[in-house]
JSON list of C-alpha atoms in Angstrom, two decimals:
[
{"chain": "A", "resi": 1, "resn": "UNK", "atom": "CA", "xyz": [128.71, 109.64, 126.57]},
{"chain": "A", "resi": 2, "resn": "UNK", "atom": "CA", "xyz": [126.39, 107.82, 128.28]},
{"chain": "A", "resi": 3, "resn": "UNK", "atom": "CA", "xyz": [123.48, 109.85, 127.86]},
{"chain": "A", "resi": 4, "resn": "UNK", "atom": "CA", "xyz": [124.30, 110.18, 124.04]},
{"chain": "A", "resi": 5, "resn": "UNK", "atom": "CA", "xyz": [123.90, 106.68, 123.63]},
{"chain": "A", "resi": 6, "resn": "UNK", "atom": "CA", "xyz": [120.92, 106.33, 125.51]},
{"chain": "A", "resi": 7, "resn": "UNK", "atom": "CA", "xyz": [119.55, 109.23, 123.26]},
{"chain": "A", "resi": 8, "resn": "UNK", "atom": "CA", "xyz": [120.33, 107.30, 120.14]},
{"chain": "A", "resi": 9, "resn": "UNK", "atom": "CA", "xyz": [119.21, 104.27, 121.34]},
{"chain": "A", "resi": 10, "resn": "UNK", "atom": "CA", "xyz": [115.74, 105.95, 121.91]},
{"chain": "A", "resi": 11, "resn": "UNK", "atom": "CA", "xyz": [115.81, 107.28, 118.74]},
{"chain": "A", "resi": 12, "resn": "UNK", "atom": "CA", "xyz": [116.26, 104.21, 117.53]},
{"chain": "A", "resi": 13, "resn": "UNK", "atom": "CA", "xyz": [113.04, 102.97, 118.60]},
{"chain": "A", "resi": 14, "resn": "UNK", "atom": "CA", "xyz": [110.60, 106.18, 118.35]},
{"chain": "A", "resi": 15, "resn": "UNK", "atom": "CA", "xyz": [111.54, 105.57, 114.36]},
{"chain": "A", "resi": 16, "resn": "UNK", "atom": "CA", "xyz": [110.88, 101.79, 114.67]},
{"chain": "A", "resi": 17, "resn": "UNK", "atom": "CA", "xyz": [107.77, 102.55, 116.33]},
{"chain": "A", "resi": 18, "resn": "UNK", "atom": "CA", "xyz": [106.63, 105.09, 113.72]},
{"chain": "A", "resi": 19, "resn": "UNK", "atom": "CA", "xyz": [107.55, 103.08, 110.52]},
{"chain": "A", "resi": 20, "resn": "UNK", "atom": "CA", "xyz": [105.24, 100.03, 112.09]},
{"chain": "A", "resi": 21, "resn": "UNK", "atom": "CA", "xyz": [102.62, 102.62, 112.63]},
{"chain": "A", "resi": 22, "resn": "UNK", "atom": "CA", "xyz": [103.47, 104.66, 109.05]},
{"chain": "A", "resi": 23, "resn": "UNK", "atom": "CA", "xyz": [103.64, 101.67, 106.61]},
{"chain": "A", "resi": 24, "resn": "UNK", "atom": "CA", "xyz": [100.17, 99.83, 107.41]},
{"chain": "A", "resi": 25, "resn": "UNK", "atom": "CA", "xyz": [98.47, 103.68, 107.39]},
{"chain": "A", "resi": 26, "resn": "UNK", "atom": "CA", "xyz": [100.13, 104.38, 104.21]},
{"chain": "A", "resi": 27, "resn": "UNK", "atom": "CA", "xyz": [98.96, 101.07, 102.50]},
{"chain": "A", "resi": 28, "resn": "UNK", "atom": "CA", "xyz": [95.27, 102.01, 104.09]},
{"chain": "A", "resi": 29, "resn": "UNK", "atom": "CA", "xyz": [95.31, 105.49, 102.25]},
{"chain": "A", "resi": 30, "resn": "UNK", "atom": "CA", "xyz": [96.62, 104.01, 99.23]},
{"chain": "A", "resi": 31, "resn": "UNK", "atom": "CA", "xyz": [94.78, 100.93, 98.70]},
{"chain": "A", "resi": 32, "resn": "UNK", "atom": "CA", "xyz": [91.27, 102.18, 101.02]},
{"chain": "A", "resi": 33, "resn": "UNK", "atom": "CA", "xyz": [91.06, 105.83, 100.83]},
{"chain": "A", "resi": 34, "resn": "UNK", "atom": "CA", "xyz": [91.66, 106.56, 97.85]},
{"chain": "A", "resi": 35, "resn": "UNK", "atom": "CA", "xyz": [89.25, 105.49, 94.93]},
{"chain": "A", "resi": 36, "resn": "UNK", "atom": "CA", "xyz": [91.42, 103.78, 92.17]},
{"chain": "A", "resi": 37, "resn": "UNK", "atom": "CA", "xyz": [92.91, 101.90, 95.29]},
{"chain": "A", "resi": 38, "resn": "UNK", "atom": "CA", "xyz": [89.28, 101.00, 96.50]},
{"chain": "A", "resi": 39, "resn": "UNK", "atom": "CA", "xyz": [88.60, 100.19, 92.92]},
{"chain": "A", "resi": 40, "resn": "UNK", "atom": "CA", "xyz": [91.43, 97.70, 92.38]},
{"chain": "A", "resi": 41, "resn": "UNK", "atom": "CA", "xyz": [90.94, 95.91, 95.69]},
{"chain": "A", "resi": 42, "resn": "UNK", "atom": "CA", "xyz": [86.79, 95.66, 95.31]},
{"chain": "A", "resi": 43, "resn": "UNK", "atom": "CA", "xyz": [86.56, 95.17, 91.69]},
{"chain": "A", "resi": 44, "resn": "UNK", "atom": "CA", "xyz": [86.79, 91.53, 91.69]},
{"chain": "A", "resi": 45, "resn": "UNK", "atom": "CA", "xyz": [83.95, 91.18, 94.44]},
{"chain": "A", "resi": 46, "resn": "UNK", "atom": "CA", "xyz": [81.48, 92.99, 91.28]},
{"chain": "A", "resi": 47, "resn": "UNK", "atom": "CA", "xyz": [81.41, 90.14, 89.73]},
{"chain": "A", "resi": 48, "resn": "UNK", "atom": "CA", "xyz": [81.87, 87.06, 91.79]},
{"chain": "A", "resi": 49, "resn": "UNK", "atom": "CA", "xyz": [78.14, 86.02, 92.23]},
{"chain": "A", "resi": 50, "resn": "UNK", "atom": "CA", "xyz": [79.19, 83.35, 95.42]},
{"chain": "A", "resi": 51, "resn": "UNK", "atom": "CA", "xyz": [80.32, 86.79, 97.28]},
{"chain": "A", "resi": 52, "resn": "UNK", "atom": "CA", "xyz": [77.34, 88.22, 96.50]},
{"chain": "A", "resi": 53, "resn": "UNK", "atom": "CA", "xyz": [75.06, 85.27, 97.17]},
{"chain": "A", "resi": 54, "resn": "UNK", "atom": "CA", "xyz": [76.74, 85.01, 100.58]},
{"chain": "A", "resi": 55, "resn": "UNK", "atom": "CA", "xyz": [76.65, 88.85, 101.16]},
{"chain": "A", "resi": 56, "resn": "UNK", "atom": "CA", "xyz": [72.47, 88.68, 100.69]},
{"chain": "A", "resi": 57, "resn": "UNK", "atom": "CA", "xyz": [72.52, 85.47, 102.86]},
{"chain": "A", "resi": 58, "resn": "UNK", "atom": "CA", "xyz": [74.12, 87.78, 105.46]},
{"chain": "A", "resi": 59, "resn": "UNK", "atom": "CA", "xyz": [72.27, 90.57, 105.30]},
{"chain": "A", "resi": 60, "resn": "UNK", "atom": "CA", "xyz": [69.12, 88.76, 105.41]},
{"chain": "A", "resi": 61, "resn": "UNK", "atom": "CA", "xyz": [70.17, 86.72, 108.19]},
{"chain": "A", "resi": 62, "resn": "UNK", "atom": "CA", "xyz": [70.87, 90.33, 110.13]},
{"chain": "A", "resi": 63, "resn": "UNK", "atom": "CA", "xyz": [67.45, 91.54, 109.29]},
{"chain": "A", "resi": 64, "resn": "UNK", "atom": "CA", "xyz": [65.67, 88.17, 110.58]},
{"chain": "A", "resi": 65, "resn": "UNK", "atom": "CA", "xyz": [67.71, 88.27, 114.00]},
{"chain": "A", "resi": 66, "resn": "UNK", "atom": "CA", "xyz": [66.91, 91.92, 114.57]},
{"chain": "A", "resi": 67, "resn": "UNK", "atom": "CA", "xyz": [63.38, 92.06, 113.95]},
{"chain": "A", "resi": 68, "resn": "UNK", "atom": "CA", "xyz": [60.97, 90.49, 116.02]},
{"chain": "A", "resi": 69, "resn": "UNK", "atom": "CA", "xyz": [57.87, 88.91, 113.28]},
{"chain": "A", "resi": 70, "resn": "UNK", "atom": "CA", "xyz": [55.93, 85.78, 113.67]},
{"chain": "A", "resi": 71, "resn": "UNK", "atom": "CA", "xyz": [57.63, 82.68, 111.79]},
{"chain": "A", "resi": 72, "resn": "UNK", "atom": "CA", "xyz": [55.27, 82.69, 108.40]},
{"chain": "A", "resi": 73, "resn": "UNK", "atom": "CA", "xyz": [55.91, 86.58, 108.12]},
{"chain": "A", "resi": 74, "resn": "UNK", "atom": "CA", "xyz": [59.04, 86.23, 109.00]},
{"chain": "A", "resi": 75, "resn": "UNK", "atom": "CA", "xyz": [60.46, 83.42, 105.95]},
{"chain": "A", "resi": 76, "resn": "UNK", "atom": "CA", "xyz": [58.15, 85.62, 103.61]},
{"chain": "A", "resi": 77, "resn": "UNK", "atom": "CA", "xyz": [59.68, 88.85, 104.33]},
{"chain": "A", "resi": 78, "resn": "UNK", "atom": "CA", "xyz": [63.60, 86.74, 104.32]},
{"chain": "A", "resi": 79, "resn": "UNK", "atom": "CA", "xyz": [62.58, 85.40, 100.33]},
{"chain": "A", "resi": 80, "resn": "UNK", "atom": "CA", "xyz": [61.36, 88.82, 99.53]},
{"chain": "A", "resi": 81, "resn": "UNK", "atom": "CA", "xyz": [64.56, 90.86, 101.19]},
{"chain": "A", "resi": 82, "resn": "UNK", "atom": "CA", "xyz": [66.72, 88.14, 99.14]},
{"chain": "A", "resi": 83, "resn": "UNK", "atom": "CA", "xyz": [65.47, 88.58, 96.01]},
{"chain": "A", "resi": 84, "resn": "UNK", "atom": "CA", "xyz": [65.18, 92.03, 96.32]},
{"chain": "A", "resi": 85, "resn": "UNK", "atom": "CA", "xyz": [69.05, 92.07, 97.15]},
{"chain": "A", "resi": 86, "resn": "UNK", "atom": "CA", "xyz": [70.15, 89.74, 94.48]},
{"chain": "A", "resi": 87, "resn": "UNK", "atom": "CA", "xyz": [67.78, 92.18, 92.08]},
{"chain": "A", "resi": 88, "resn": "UNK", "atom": "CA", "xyz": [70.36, 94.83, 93.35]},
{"chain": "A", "resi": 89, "resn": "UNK", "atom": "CA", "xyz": [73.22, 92.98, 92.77]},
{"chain": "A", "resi": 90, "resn": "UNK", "atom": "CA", "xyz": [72.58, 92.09, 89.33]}
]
């Protein structure tokens, strides 16, 4: 009897385990994999120009700390990568 309960009790758990791991991967296929999903969730970020402002800020910013210019180059090349990415955006 004993080892029938702890059997159950172990169940009990493994499924526990495996519904915290199940639900979160289940919302990731539905609302990342997939495209509609990916749609819905990233839609709104197409046309919200702060996002976008702040997304060529950052990836201007990443270009300016990984490449090694002097200073003048270096604000000339930063105005020309952020027009060139709100160009994109638009």
């Amino acid at each position: 009897m004993a080892l029938r309960t702890f059997v159950s009790a172990l169940g009990v758990v493994v499924a526990l385990l495996l519904t915290a791991v199940a639900v979160p991967a289940a919302w990731v296929d539905e609302n990342i994999v997939k495209e509609d999903g990916f749609v819905r969730l990233a839609g709104s970020l197409g046309s919200d120009s702060d996002f976008q402002s702040r997304l060529a800020t950052a990836a201007v910013g990443s270009f300016e700390s990984s490449v090694n210019l002097p200073e003048p180059v270096r604000s000339l090349a930063a105005g020309v990568l952020k027009s060139a990415t709100a160009g994109m955006q638009s």
